[in-house]
Amino acid sequence: MDRLPGFRDFYPEPLPPTKDELWSMDARNHIFDSWRAVARRYGFREYEGPPLEPLELYTNKSGEEIVGQLFNFVDKGERAVAMRPEMTPTLARMAAAQERAYKKPFKWFSIPQLFRYEKQQKGRKREHFQLNCDIIGEHDRAADAELIALLIDTLRALGLTSADFVVRLSSRNAWSEFFASRCPDAAKAYDFFQIVDKLDRTRPEDSAALLAPLGFKLEEVQAFITGGQPNAELQLILDQLAARGLRDFVRVDYGVIRGLAYYTGPVFEAFDIKGEFRAICGGGRYDHLIKQVSGGKVDLPALGFGMGDVVLFELLKSRGLLPQFTAGLAVYVLIEDETLRADSLRLIQQLREAGLATEFSLTPTKGDKQFKRALELNAAHTVRLEKQADGSLAAKLKHLKSREESTLAPAEVVKRLVP
Ligand code: HAM
């Protein structure tokens, strides 16, 4: 039976040569470990929420596009539910419910698996993992700068540089002002943002036809994008990034507006410089979402970003930035004399209790086959017990890279490897 389209199996490396697209759990862990390490460096705390939520959490709040992609159904208790397509509404719900317990601003991160019934294409699946970093309870644009610095350092930690990616920074406020200066009907603003969001994916004549009823000409919208100078809020963010030495990673680009409905202030997306891939990451301010999700009970400003694993993995692979993954074994214990299996098991137990990744052959196997397996698994050392002429046991410890071998008492092996 095949897996569902758009879903992935994650295999341990090395991956078998196959025409099928295979994903590696080692690469996934590499990315997740790096994400966690950098988020913690910036003082973010990890949280998690349920993968299944009430359908209502998404309808009206996330925007039509994402609602049209929901995996939703009616559960056995007659509840309308949906697999989470994004984390932000869950975070807004959680933050509103417990905000009194946390000093503001609070900085939280999560790595949820998300589900969207998307048309399959490069960089788009029906499930993906997404690093979400959000700051709740801070109006100051210093928080926007902090978040963008974290986004940049997250990508740098994986080996990417300003020659590989750029953060395109924009402002919904600037767009709102532009909209209001020509169209008095504020209720139409979201329709307008949607058209702008899709400009580069839509034929110009179609965009022009959609803009006309709102009172806009395509040329003036394009001129606003190309002429875009940073407004005051973007300048504050740029200055703080410059002070951190991170200015080179950011470009003001009003072509970014973000498709999701809830964004309010500065918004941004990260792309590979060559433009080969879809957005690696997207985010911005959403100062009204918590109020909306809590039915007006809690009103807190918020901002955040989501970075997907799919595009990032493809980008790292194309730039040769994924390391060679191995089983990471410290010791392979060779059992060449079956009468020493019990003594070997005792040693194996000691090695593992000392925290060393240790492997051995579960069944009697020829010595050279065991050694070959140790090499295949890229073990750092082999250990072999030997009976001495006086009946005592000696351990032969071999460092596989240098081929250096030493003989020591079995009780000394752990001490030698864990000084
Ligand atoms: P988003 O732009 O919908 O934002 O997704 C963020 C990133 O997730 C995208 O740039 C892309 O890398 C990845 N992504 C999205 N959909 C897929 C898919 N079907 N397959 C593979 N990767 C995908 C959000 O989700 C916002 N909730 C982010 C956010 C957090 N805003 C504030 N806080």
Coordinates of C-alpha atoms and ligand atoms in Angstrom, one line a residue:
M1 CA 0.0 0.0 0.0
D2 CA 1.4 3.4 -0.9
R3 CA 1.5 6.5 1.3
L4 CA -1.0 9.3 0.6
P5 CA 0.1 11.9 -2.0
G6 CA 1.9 14.9 -0.4
F7 CA 2.9 13.0 2.8
R8 CA 6.4 11.9 3.6
D9 CA 8.1 8.9 5.1
F10 CA 11.3 9.7 6.9
Y11 CA 14.0 7.0 6.7
P12 CA 17.3 6.8 8.5
E13 CA 20.4 7.6 6.4
P14 CA 22.1 6.5 4.3
L15 CA 19.1 6.6 2.0
P16 CA 18.8 3.8 -0.6
P17 CA 19.4 4.8 -4.2
T18 CA 15.9 5.0 -5.7
K19 CA 13.8 7.1 -8.1
D20 CA 11.3 7.7 -5.4
E21 CA 11.6 10.9 -3.4
L22 CA 13.0 9.9 0.0
W23 CA 13.3 12.1 3.1
S24 CA 15.7 11.5 5.9
M25 CA 15.0 11.5 9.6
D26 CA 18.7 12.4 10.2
A27 CA 18.4 15.6 8.1
R28 CA 15.1 16.5 9.8
N29 CA 16.7 16.1 13.3
H30 CA 19.7 18.2 12.1
I31 CA 17.4 21.0 11.1
F32 CA 15.2 20.7 14.2
D33 CA 18.2 20.6 16.6
S34 CA 19.6 23.8 14.9
W35 CA 16.2 25.5 15.1
R36 CA 15.8 24.7 18.8
A37 CA 19.4 25.8 19.7
V38 CA 19.0 29.2 18.0
A39 CA 15.5 29.9 19.3
R40 CA 16.8 29.1 22.9
R41 CA 19.8 31.4 22.3
Y42 CA 17.2 34.2 21.7
G43 CA 15.4 33.4 24.9
F44 CA 12.4 31.7 23.3
R45 CA 10.6 28.9 25.3
E46 CA 9.1 25.8 23.6
Y47 CA 5.4 25.1 23.6
E48 CA 3.1 22.7 21.7
G49 CA -0.7 22.5 21.0
P50 CA -3.1 19.9 19.7
P51 CA -2.9 18.9 16.0
L52 CA -6.7 18.8 15.8
E53 CA -8.6 22.0 16.5
P54 CA -12.2 23.2 16.2
L55 CA -12.9 24.2 12.5
E56 CA -14.1 27.6 13.7
L57 CA -10.6 28.5 14.9
Y58 CA -9.6 28.9 11.2
T59 CA -12.7 30.1 9.4
N60 CA -12.8 33.9 9.1
K61 CA -9.4 34.3 10.8
S62 CA -6.8 32.9 8.5
G63 CA -8.2 33.9 5.1
E64 CA -9.9 32.1 2.3
E65 CA -6.9 30.5 0.8
I66 CA -5.9 28.4 3.9
V67 CA -9.5 27.6 4.7
G68 CA -9.9 26.1 1.2
Q69 CA -7.0 23.8 2.0
L70 CA -8.2 22.4 5.3
F71 CA -8.2 18.7 6.1
N72 CA -11.5 18.9 8.0
F73 CA -14.3 16.5 9.0
V74 CA -17.0 16.0 11.6
D75 CA -15.8 13.8 14.5
K76 CA -17.8 11.1 16.2
G77 CA -19.1 13.6 18.7
E78 CA -20.6 15.7 15.8
R79 CA -17.9 18.4 16.2
A80 CA -16.6 20.2 13.1
V81 CA -12.8 19.8 13.4
A82 CA -9.7 20.5 11.3
M83 CA -6.1 19.3 11.3
R84 CA -4.1 22.4 12.0
P85 CA -2.9 24.1 8.8
E86 CA -0.9 26.7 10.7
M87 CA 0.1 27.3 14.3
T88 CA -0.8 31.0 14.8
P89 CA -4.5 30.6 15.7
T90 CA -3.6 27.8 18.2
L91 CA -0.9 30.1 19.7
A92 CA -3.4 33.0 19.9
R93 CA -5.9 30.7 21.6
M94 CA -3.3 29.4 24.1
A95 CA -1.8 32.9 24.8
A96 CA -5.3 34.4 25.5
A97 CA -6.2 31.5 27.8
Q98 CA -3.1 31.8 30.1
E99 CA -1.7 35.3 29.5
R100 CA -1.9 36.2 33.2
A101 CA 0.6 33.5 34.0
Y102 CA 3.3 35.0 31.8
K103 CA 5.2 38.2 32.1
K104 CA 5.0 40.3 28.9
P105 CA 6.5 40.1 26.4
F106 CA 6.8 36.4 26.1
K107 CA 8.7 34.7 23.4
W108 CA 7.7 31.2 22.5
F109 CA 8.6 28.7 19.8
S110 CA 7.2 25.4 18.5
I111 CA 7.9 22.9 15.7
P112 CA 4.4 21.7 14.7
Q113 CA 3.5 19.4 11.8
L114 CA 0.9 21.2 9.7
F115 CA -1.6 19.9 7.2
R116 CA -2.8 21.7 4.0
Y117 CA -4.6 20.1 1.1
E118 CA -2.4 21.9 -1.4
K119 CA -1.9 21.3 -5.1
Q120 CA 1.4 19.4 -5.0
Q121 CA 4.4 21.2 -6.5
K122 CA 8.0 21.9 -5.8
G123 CA 8.4 22.9 -2.2
R124 CA 4.7 22.2 -1.4
K125 CA 3.4 19.1 0.4
R126 CA 0.2 18.2 2.2
E127 CA 2.1 18.1 5.5
H128 CA 5.1 20.0 6.6
F129 CA 6.9 20.9 9.8
Q130 CA 7.3 24.6 10.6
L131 CA 9.4 26.4 13.1
N132 CA 7.1 29.0 14.6
C133 CA 8.7 31.8 16.7
D134 CA 6.3 34.4 18.1
I135 CA 6.6 37.4 20.5
I136 CA 3.4 38.2 22.5
G137 CA 2.7 41.5 24.3
E138 CA 5.1 44.0 22.8
H139 CA 4.1 47.0 20.6
D140 CA 7.6 48.3 20.1
R141 CA 9.2 47.7 16.7
A142 CA 12.3 46.5 18.6
A143 CA 10.4 43.2 18.8
D144 CA 10.0 43.1 15.0
A145 CA 13.8 43.6 14.7
E146 CA 14.5 40.9 17.4
L147 CA 12.3 38.4 15.5
I148 CA 13.9 39.2 12.1
A149 CA 17.4 38.8 13.7
L150 CA 16.3 35.4 15.0
L151 CA 15.1 34.4 11.5
I152 CA 18.4 35.5 10.0
D153 CA 20.5 33.7 12.6
T154 CA 18.4 30.5 12.2
L155 CA 19.4 30.3 8.6
R156 CA 23.0 31.3 9.3
A157 CA 23.3 28.5 11.9
L158 CA 22.6 26.0 9.1
G159 CA 25.4 27.4 7.0
L160 CA 23.5 29.9 4.8
T161 CA 24.9 33.3 4.2
S162 CA 23.8 36.7 2.7
A163 CA 24.9 35.2 -0.7
D164 CA 22.2 32.5 -0.3
F165 CA 19.1 34.3 1.1
V166 CA 17.4 37.6 1.6
V167 CA 14.6 38.8 3.9
R168 CA 12.1 40.9 2.0
L169 CA 10.6 43.4 4.4
S170 CA 7.4 45.2 3.9
S171 CA 4.6 46.9 5.7
R172 CA 0.9 46.3 5.8
N173 CA 0.5 49.7 7.3
A174 CA 2.1 51.3 4.2
W175 CA -0.2 49.3 2.0
S176 CA -3.3 50.2 4.1
E177 CA -2.4 53.9 3.7
F178 CA -1.9 53.5 0.0
F179 CA -5.3 51.7 -0.2
A180 CA -7.1 54.2 2.0
S181 CA -5.8 57.1 -0.1
R182 CA -7.7 55.8 -3.1
C183 CA -10.5 53.6 -1.8
P184 CA -12.8 54.7 1.1
D185 CA -14.3 51.2 1.6
A186 CA -12.0 49.7 4.3
A187 CA -13.9 46.4 4.1
K188 CA -12.4 45.8 0.6
A189 CA -8.8 46.1 1.9
Y190 CA -8.3 42.4 2.3
D191 CA -9.5 41.7 -1.3
F192 CA -7.0 44.3 -2.5
F193 CA -4.2 42.7 -0.4
Q194 CA -5.0 39.3 -1.9
I195 CA -4.7 40.6 -5.5
V196 CA -1.3 42.3 -4.6
D197 CA -0.1 39.0 -2.9
K198 CA -0.7 37.1 -6.1
L199 CA 0.6 39.7 -8.6
D200 CA 3.7 37.7 -9.6
R201 CA 1.6 34.5 -10.1
T202 CA -1.2 36.2 -12.1
R203 CA -1.3 37.5 -15.7
P204 CA -1.1 41.3 -15.7
E205 CA -4.4 41.7 -17.6
D206 CA -6.1 39.5 -15.0
S207 CA -4.6 41.5 -12.1
A208 CA -5.7 44.8 -13.8
A209 CA -9.2 43.5 -14.2
L210 CA -9.4 42.5 -10.6
L211 CA -8.0 45.9 -9.4
A212 CA -10.3 48.1 -11.6
P213 CA -13.5 47.7 -9.5
L214 CA -11.6 48.7 -6.4
G215 CA -10.5 51.9 -8.2
F216 CA -6.8 51.0 -8.8
K217 CA -4.7 50.8 -11.9
L218 CA -2.1 48.0 -12.1
E219 CA 0.6 50.6 -13.1
E220 CA 0.1 52.6 -9.9
V221 CA 0.2 49.5 -7.8
Q222 CA 3.4 48.4 -9.5
A223 CA 4.9 51.9 -9.1
F224 CA 4.2 51.8 -5.4
I225 CA 6.1 48.5 -5.2
T226 CA 9.1 49.6 -7.2
G227 CA 9.4 53.1 -5.7
G228 CA 9.0 51.7 -2.1
Q229 CA 11.0 53.6 0.4
P230 CA 11.1 52.3 4.0
N231 CA 8.3 54.0 6.1
A232 CA 9.1 55.1 9.7
E233 CA 8.3 51.7 11.3
L234 CA 10.5 49.8 8.7
Q235 CA 13.4 52.3 9.2
L236 CA 13.3 51.6 13.0
I237 CA 13.6 47.9 12.3
L238 CA 16.4 48.4 9.7
D239 CA 18.4 50.6 12.1
Q240 CA 18.3 47.9 14.9
L241 CA 19.3 45.2 12.4
A242 CA 22.2 47.4 11.2
A243 CA 23.3 47.8 14.8
R244 CA 23.5 44.0 15.0
G245 CA 25.5 43.8 11.8
L246 CA 22.6 42.1 10.0
R247 CA 21.5 44.8 7.6
D248 CA 22.9 43.0 4.5
F249 CA 20.4 40.2 4.9
V250 CA 17.3 42.5 4.5
R251 CA 15.8 44.4 1.6
V252 CA 12.7 46.6 1.7
D253 CA 10.3 45.1 -0.9
Y254 CA 6.6 46.2 -1.0
G255 CA 6.0 43.3 -3.3
V256 CA 5.6 41.2 -0.1
I257 CA 2.2 41.7 1.5
R258 CA 1.4 38.1 2.9
G259 CA -1.6 36.2 2.0
L260 CA -3.0 35.5 5.5
A261 CA -5.8 37.8 6.6
Y262 CA -4.6 38.6 10.2
Y263 CA -1.4 40.6 9.5
T264 CA -1.4 44.2 10.6
G265 CA 2.1 45.9 10.6
P266 CA 5.5 45.0 9.3
V267 CA 5.5 41.7 7.3
F268 CA 8.4 39.8 5.7
E269 CA 9.4 36.7 3.8
A270 CA 12.7 35.0 3.3
F271 CA 13.7 33.8 -0.1
D272 CA 16.8 32.1 -1.7
I273 CA 18.7 34.8 -3.6
K274 CA 18.6 32.9 -6.9
G275 CA 14.9 32.7 -6.8
E276 CA 14.8 28.9 -7.4
F277 CA 12.6 28.1 -4.5
R278 CA 9.4 29.3 -2.9
A279 CA 9.5 31.3 0.3
I280 CA 11.5 29.7 3.0
C281 CA 9.8 31.6 5.7
G282 CA 7.0 34.2 6.2
G283 CA 5.7 36.3 9.1
G284 CA 4.8 39.6 10.6
R285 CA 2.7 41.4 13.1
Y286 CA -0.9 40.4 13.9
D287 CA -1.9 42.8 16.6
H288 CA -5.7 41.9 16.5
L289 CA -5.8 38.1 16.3
I290 CA -5.6 37.4 20.0
K291 CA -8.5 39.7 20.6
Q292 CA -10.5 38.1 17.8
V293 CA -9.8 34.5 18.9
S294 CA -10.6 35.3 22.5
G295 CA -13.9 37.0 21.6
G296 CA -12.6 40.4 22.8
K297 CA -11.6 39.2 26.2
V298 CA -7.8 39.5 25.8
D299 CA -6.1 42.2 23.7
L300 CA -2.4 41.7 23.1
P301 CA -0.1 42.7 20.3
A302 CA 1.8 39.8 18.7
L303 CA 4.2 39.0 15.9
G304 CA 5.9 35.9 14.6
F305 CA 7.1 33.8 11.7
G306 CA 6.8 30.3 10.3
M307 CA 9.7 28.6 8.6
G308 CA 8.9 25.4 6.7
D309 CA 11.2 22.4 6.6
V310 CA 10.5 21.4 3.0
V311 CA 11.9 24.4 1.1
L312 CA 14.7 24.7 3.7
F313 CA 15.7 21.1 3.2
E314 CA 15.8 21.5 -0.6
L315 CA 17.8 24.7 -0.4
L316 CA 20.4 23.2 2.1
K317 CA 20.7 20.1 -0.2
S318 CA 21.2 22.2 -3.3
R319 CA 24.0 24.2 -1.6
G320 CA 25.7 21.1 -0.2
L321 CA 25.0 22.2 3.3
L322 CA 23.7 18.9 4.7
P323 CA 26.3 16.9 6.6
Q324 CA 27.0 13.2 6.1
F325 CA 24.9 11.4 8.7
T326 CA 26.0 8.2 10.4
A327 CA 24.7 5.9 13.1
G328 CA 26.9 7.9 15.5
L329 CA 28.3 4.8 17.2
A330 CA 31.0 5.2 19.9
V331 CA 31.7 1.5 20.2
Y332 CA 31.1 -1.8 18.4
V333 CA 31.7 -4.8 20.7
L334 CA 33.1 -7.7 18.8
I335 CA 32.2 -11.2 20.2
E336 CA 34.5 -13.6 18.4
D337 CA 34.5 -16.2 21.2
E338 CA 31.0 -17.2 22.0
T339 CA 32.1 -18.4 25.5
L340 CA 32.7 -14.8 26.3
R341 CA 29.2 -13.6 25.3
A342 CA 28.0 -13.1 28.9
D343 CA 31.1 -11.1 29.8
S344 CA 30.7 -9.1 26.6
L345 CA 27.1 -8.3 27.5
R346 CA 28.2 -7.1 30.9
L347 CA 30.7 -4.8 29.2
I348 CA 28.1 -3.6 26.7
Q349 CA 25.7 -2.8 29.5
Q350 CA 28.5 -0.8 31.3
L351 CA 29.3 1.1 28.1
R352 CA 25.6 2.0 27.5
E353 CA 25.1 3.1 31.1
A354 CA 28.1 5.4 30.7
G355 CA 26.1 7.0 27.8
L356 CA 28.1 5.5 24.9
A357 CA 26.2 4.5 21.8
T358 CA 27.2 0.8 21.6
E359 CA 26.3 -1.9 19.1
F360 CA 27.1 -5.6 18.8
S361 CA 26.0 -8.7 16.9
L362 CA 22.9 -10.3 18.5
T363 CA 23.7 -13.7 17.1
P364 CA 26.9 -15.7 16.6
T365 CA 28.6 -14.2 13.5
K366 CA 32.0 -14.5 11.9
G367 CA 34.6 -12.1 13.3
D368 CA 35.4 -10.4 9.9
K369 CA 31.6 -9.9 9.3
Q370 CA 31.3 -8.2 12.7
F371 CA 34.3 -6.0 11.9
K372 CA 32.8 -5.0 8.5
R373 CA 29.6 -4.1 10.2
A374 CA 31.5 -1.9 12.7
L375 CA 33.1 -0.1 9.7
E376 CA 29.7 0.3 7.9
L377 CA 28.2 1.8 11.0
N378 CA 31.2 4.2 11.3
A379 CA 31.9 3.2 14.9
A380 CA 34.6 5.2 16.5
H381 CA 36.0 2.1 18.4
T382 CA 35.8 -1.6 18.5
V383 CA 36.3 -3.6 21.7
R384 CA 36.9 -7.3 21.9
L385 CA 37.3 -9.5 25.0
E386 CA 40.0 -12.1 25.1
K387 CA 40.8 -14.9 27.5
Q388 CA 44.4 -14.7 28.7
A389 CA 46.7 -17.8 29.4
D390 CA 46.1 -17.3 33.2
G391 CA 42.3 -17.4 32.6
S392 CA 41.7 -13.7 33.2
L393 CA 40.1 -11.4 30.6
A394 CA 41.7 -8.6 28.6
A395 CA 40.0 -6.0 26.5
K396 CA 41.4 -5.0 23.1
L397 CA 40.3 -1.5 22.3
K398 CA 40.8 -0.2 18.8
H399 CA 40.4 3.3 17.5
L400 CA 39.2 2.7 13.9
K401 CA 40.4 5.8 12.3
S402 CA 44.0 5.7 13.6
R403 CA 44.0 1.8 13.8
E404 CA 45.7 2.2 17.2
E405 CA 45.0 -0.8 19.5
S406 CA 45.6 -1.0 23.2
T407 CA 45.1 -3.8 25.7
L408 CA 43.5 -3.1 29.0
A409 CA 41.5 -4.7 31.8
P410 CA 37.8 -4.8 30.9
A411 CA 36.9 -2.6 33.9
E412 CA 39.2 0.1 32.4
V413 CA 37.4 0.4 29.0
V414 CA 34.7 2.7 30.2
K415 CA 37.2 4.9 32.1
R416 CA 39.3 5.2 28.9
L417 CA 36.4 6.2 26.7
V418 CA 34.7 8.5 29.2
P419 CA 37.6 10.2 31.0
Ligands
HAM1 P1 2.9 30.7 5.7 O1 3.5 31.7 4.8 O2 1.6 30.1 5.3 O3 2.8 31.4 7.2 O4 3.9 29.5 5.9 C1 5.2 29.8 6.3 C2 6.2 28.9 5.6 O5 5.8 27.5 5.7 C3 6.3 29.1 4.1 O6 7.1 30.2 3.7 C4 6.8 27.8 3.6 O7 8.2 27.6 3.7 C5 6.2 26.8 4.6 N1 4.9 26.1 4.0 C6 3.7 26.6 4.0 N2 2.8 25.8 3.4 C7 3.6 24.7 3.0 C8 3.3 23.5 2.3 N3 2.1 23.1 1.9 N4 4.4 22.6 2.1 C9 5.6 22.9 2.5 N5 5.9 24.1 3.1 C10 4.9 25.0 3.4 C11 2.2 30.8 8.2 O8 1.8 29.7 8.3 C12 2.0 31.8 9.4 N6 1.2 31.1 10.4 C13 3.4 32.1 10.0 C14 3.4 32.9 11.2 C15 3.7 32.6 12.5 N7 3.0 34.2 11.2 C16 3.1 34.7 12.5 N8 3.5 33.7 13.2

